Every structure is written in structure tokens, then in C-alpha cells.
CSV table of C-alpha atoms and ligand atoms in Angstrom, one decimal:
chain,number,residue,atom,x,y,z
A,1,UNK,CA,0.0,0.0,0.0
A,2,UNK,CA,1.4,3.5,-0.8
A,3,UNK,CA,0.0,5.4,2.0
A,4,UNK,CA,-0.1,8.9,0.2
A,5,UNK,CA,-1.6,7.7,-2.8
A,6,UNK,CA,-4.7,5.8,-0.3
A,7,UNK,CA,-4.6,9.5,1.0
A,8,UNK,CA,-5.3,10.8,-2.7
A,9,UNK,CA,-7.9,8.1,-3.4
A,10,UNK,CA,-9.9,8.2,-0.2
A,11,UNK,CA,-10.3,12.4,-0.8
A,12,UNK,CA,-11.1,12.3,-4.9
A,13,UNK,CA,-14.5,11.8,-4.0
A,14,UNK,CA,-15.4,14.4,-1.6
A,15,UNK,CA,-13.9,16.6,-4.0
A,16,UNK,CA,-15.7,18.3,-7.3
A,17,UNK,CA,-15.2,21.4,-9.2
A,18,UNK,CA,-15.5,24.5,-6.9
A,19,UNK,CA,-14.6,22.7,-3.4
A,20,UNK,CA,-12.3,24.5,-0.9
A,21,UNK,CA,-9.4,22.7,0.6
A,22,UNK,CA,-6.5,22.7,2.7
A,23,UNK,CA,-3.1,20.7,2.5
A,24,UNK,CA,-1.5,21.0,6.3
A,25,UNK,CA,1.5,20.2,5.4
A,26,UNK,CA,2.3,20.8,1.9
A,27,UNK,CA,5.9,19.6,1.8
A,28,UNK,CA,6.9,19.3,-1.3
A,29,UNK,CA,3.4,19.8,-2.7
A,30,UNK,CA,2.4,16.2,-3.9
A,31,UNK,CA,-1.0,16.8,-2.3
A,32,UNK,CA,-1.5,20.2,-2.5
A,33,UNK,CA,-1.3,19.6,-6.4
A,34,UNK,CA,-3.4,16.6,-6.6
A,35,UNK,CA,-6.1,19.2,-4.9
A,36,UNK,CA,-5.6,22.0,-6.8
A,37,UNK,CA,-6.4,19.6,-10.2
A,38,UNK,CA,-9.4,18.2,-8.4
A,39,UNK,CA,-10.9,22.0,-7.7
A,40,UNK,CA,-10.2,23.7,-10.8
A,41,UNK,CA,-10.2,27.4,-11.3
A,42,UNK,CA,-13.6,28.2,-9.5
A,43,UNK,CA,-12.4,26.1,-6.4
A,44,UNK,CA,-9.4,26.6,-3.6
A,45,UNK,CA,-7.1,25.4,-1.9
A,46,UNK,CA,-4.9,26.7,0.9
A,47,UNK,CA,-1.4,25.2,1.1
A,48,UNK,CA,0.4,25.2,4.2
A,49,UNK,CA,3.6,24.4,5.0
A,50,UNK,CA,5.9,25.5,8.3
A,51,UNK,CA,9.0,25.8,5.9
A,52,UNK,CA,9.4,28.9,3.5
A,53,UNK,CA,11.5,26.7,1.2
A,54,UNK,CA,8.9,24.2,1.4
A,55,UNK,CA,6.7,26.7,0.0
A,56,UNK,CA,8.4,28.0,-2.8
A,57,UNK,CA,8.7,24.6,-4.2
A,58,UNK,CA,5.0,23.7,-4.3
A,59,UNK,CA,4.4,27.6,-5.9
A,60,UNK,CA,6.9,25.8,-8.7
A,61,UNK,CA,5.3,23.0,-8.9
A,62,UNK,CA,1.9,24.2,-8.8
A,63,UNK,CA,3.1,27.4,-11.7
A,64,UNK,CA,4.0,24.8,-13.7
A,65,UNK,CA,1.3,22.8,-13.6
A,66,UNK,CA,-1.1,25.8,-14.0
A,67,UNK,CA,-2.3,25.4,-10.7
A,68,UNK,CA,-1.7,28.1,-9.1
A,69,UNK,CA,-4.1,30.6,-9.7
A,70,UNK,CA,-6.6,28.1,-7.4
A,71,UNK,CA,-4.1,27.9,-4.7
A,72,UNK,CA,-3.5,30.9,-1.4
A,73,UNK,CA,0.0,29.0,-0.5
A,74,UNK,CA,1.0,30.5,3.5
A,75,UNK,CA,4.0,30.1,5.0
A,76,UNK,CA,3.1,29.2,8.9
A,77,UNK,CA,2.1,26.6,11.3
A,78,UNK,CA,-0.9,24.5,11.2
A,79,UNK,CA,-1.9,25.6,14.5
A,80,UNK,CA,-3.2,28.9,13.5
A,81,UNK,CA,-5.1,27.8,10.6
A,82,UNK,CA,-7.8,30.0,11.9
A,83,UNK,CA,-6.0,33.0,11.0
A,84,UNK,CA,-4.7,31.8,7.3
A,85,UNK,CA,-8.5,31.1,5.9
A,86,UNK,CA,-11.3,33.3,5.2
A,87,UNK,CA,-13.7,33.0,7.6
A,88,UNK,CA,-16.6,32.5,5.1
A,89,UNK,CA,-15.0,29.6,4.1
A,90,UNK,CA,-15.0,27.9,8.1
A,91,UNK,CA,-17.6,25.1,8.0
A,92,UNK,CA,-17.3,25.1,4.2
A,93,UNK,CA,-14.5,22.9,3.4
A,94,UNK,CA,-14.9,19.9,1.8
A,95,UNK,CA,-11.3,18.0,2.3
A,96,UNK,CA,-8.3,18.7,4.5
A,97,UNK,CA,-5.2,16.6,4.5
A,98,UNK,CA,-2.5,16.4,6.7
A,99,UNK,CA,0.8,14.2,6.2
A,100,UNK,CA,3.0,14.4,9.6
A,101,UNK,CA,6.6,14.1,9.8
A,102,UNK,CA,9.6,15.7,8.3
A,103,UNK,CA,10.5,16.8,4.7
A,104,UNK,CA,12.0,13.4,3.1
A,105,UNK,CA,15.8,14.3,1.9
A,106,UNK,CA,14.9,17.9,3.8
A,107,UNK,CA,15.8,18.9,7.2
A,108,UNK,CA,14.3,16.0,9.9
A,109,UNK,CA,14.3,18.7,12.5
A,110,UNK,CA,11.7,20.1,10.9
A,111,UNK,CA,9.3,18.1,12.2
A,112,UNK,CA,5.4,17.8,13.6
A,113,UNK,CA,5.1,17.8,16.8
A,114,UNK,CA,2.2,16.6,18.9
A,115,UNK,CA,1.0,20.3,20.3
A,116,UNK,CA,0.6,21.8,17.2
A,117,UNK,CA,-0.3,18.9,15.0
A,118,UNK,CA,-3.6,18.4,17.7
A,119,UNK,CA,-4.5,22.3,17.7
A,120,UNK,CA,-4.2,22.3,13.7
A,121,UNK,CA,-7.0,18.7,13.8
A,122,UNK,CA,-9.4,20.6,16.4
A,123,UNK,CA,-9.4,24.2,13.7
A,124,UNK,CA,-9.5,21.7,10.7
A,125,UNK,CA,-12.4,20.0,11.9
A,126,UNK,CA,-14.1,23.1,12.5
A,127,UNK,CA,-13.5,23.8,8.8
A,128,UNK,CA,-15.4,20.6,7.6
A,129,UNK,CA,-18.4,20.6,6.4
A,130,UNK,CA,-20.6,18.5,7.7
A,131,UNK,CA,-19.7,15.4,5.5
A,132,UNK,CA,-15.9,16.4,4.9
A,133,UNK,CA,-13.4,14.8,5.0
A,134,UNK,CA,-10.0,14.5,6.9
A,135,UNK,CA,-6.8,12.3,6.2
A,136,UNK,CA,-4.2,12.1,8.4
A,137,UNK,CA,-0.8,9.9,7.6
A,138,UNK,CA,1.4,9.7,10.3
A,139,UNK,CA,4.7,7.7,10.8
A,140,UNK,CA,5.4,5.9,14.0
A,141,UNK,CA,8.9,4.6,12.9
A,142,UNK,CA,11.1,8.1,13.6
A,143,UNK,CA,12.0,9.7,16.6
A,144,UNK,CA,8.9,11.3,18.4
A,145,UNK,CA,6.5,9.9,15.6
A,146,UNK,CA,5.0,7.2,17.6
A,147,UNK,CA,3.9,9.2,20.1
A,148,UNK,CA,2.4,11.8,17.9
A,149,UNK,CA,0.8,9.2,15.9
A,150,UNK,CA,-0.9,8.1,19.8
A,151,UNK,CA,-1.5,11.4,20.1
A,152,UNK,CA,-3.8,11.6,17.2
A,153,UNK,CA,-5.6,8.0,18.0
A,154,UNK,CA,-6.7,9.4,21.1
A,155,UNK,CA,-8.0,12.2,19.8
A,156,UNK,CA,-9.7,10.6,17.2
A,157,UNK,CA,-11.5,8.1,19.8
A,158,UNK,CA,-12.6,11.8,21.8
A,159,UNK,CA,-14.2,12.8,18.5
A,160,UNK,CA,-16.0,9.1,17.8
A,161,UNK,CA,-19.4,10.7,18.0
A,162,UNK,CA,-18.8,13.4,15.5
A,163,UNK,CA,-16.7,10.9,13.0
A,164,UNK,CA,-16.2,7.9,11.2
A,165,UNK,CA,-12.8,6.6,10.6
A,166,UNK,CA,-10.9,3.9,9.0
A,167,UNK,CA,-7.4,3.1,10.0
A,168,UNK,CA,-5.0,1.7,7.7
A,169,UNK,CA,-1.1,0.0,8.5
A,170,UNK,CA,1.0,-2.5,7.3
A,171,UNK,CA,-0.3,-5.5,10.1
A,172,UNK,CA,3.2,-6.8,9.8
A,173,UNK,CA,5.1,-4.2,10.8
A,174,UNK,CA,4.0,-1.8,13.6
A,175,UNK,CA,7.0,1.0,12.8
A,176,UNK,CA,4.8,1.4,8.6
A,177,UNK,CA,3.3,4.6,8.3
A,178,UNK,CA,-0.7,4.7,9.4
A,179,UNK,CA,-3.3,6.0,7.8
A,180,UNK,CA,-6.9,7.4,9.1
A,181,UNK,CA,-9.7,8.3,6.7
A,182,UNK,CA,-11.9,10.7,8.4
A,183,UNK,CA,-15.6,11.7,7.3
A,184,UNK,CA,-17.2,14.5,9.7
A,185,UNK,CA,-20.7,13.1,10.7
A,186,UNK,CA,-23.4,16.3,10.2
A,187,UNK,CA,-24.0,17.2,14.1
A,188,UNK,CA,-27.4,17.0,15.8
A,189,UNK,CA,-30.6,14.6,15.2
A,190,UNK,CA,-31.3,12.9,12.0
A,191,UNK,CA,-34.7,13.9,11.1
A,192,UNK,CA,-37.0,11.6,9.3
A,193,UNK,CA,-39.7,13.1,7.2
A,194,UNK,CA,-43.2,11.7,6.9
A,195,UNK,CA,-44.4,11.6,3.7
A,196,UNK,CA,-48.0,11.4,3.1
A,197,UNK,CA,-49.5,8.9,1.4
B,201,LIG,C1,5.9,14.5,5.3
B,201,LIG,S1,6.1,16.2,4.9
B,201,LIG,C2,4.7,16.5,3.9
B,201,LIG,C3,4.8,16.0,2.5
B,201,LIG,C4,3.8,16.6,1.5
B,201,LIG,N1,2.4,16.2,1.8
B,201,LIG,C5,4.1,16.3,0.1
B,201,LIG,O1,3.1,16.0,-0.7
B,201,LIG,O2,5.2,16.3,-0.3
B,201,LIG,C6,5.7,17.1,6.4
B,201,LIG,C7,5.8,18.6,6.2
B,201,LIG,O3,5.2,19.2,7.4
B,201,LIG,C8,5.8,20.4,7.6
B,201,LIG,N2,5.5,20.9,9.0
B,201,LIG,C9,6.1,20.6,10.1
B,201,LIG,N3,5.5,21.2,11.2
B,201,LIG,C10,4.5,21.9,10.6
B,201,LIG,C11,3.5,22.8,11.2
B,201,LIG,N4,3.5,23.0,12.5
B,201,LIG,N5,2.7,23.4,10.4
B,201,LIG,C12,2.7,23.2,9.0
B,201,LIG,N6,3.6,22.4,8.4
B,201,LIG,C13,4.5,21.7,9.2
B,201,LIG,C14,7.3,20.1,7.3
B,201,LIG,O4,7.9,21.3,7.0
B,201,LIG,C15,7.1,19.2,6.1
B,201,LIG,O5,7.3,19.9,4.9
């Protein structure tokens, strides 16, 4: 299984023409791209990435695909993703996608880090509309990844009754990266409507 390609799959069909998304951790804006393709022009997505040089390799990437125009790219951390989108769009986005870790063949000390990585789920969710949805890859096999990846676990069980996940790893090896497909359940009673006969 390649984890970031599941990633790719499980979002395609949330996503249409028009849909606003983010990419957490844009890196080096394999995800972020796949977005901005599945948005078009009328649609956007937000980018985010802690590292500036991170940054200006997905505005590359995403210039020359033709991208770009559909893309707000922000150089910051995932814990203030309040402040980086509009807040018309809260509650209105339809896919957000985070991939933990470092930068591979970057700098591994740039890394997630549980605290920010749990405030930057709580304001995604938030951003969800009812029916969105949320992947998160994490990778318990470097140094501090297996208890971010816990980290996230538990907060996915405090969120069980707004949520419905799927969790994905290699059963054979507990250090493999680990996937959770995420769909945000619409809050409050379902109502069913009589229909007369
Ligand atoms: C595994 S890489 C992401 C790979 C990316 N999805 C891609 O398609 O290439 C993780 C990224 O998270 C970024 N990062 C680390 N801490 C962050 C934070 N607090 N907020 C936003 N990005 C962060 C790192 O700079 C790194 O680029």
C-alpha cells in the first residue's frame, strides 16, 4: 500500500469542481497539487507548510502545472489555521489533508510535533463541512513519531461521536506509516420526514 496515494484516493470523491481545501503540510506539494487539479479554477485550496523553502517549491510545482491561480499557499504553522482562511470559508471545506513528519531528503528537525499537530485537527475539523473529509498519515517509525501518531488516535476516539474513521497500516510491521480516513458526521438529530401517502 502507498500510504499517500490511499490518501489521494480516499479524498477524490469528496472533492468536485468549486470545493475548498486545505493541505496542512504541503511539503513538497504532492497533495497540495493533486487538490488543486481536483478544484479547478472556481475552487481553492490553501497550502500550508511551516517551511518557507517548502513553500516555494509547491508555488513551482503548482506554476508549472497551472495550478496556481486556485491555490492561497502561507507560509506558517498548522496551528493557526484559523488565522490563514477566510472566515466565510469555516464550516465550508470539503477535504483537508494532513501528512505528519519531516520533509524526506529535507531537514528531519523540521518536524510535527504533537501540540501543534492536535490544535491544527481541532481548527480543521471546524473547517469541515458536515460530511468532509480528513486524512491524516502519520509515521510511527522516527523519533517522536509514535507518540504523535498516539497522540492523534486518542484524539480521534474523543471525536467518535462526530466521525467515522478507518485506519490503515501495514499489520506486519507496527513502525509502517498509518493511515486514518476521516468523514465528519453532520451534528445533531437525524430527522425523518413523513411523507404522506
Ligand atoms: C511529510 S512532509 C509533507 C509531504 C507533503 N504532503 C508532500 O506531498 O510532499 C511534512 C511537512 O510538514 C511540515 N511541517 C512541520 N511542522 C509543521 C507545522 N506545525 N505546520 C505546518 N507544516 C509543518 C514540514 O515542513 C514538512 O514539509
Amino acid at each position: 500500500m502507498h500510504f499517500t496515494v490511499e490518501a489521494q484516493s480516499f479524498a477524490k470523491p469528496y472533492l468536485t469542481a468549486g470545493s475548498i481545501a486545505v493541505d496542512a503540510t504541503c511539503g513538497n506539494g504532492f497533495d497540495t497539487l493533486f487538490l488543486a487539479e481536483q478544484v479547478g479554477r472556481s475552487g481553492l485550496v490553501y497550502g500550508v507548510d511551516i517551511q518557507s523553502r517548502a513553500i516555494e517549491t509547491v508555488r513551482a510545482k503548482l506554476l508549472e502545472a497551472g495550478t496556481l491561480p486556485q491555490c492561497r499557499l502561507v507560509v506558517g504553522s498548522h496551528s493557526q489555521l484559523n488565522a490563514m482562511i477566510e472566515p466565510e470559508h469555516v464550516g465550508g471545506v470539503s477535504v483537508v489533508m494532513f501528512n505528519l513528519g519531516y520533509l524526506p531528503l529535507g531537514d528531519k528537525s523540521i518536524v510535527t510535533k504533537p501540540e501543534t499537530t492536535l490544535a491544527g485537527l481541532d481548527q480543521a475539523f471546524e473547517m469541515l463541512l458536515p460530511g468532509g473529509f480528513l486524512s491524516v498519515l502519520a509515521y510511527p517509525g522516527h523519533p517522536g513519531g509514535r507518540e504523535e501518531s498516539q497522540c492523534v488516535a486518542d484524539w480521534i476516539a474523543k471525536h467518535t461521536d462526530e466521525l467515522q474513521s478507518q485506519r490503515f497500516q501495514d499489520p506486519r510491521n507496527s513502525n509502517s506509516p498509518v493511515l486514518w480516513a476521516l468523514t465528519k458526521l453532520a451534528k445533531g438529530p437525524i430527522r425523518l420526514h413523513a411523507s404522506a401517502e
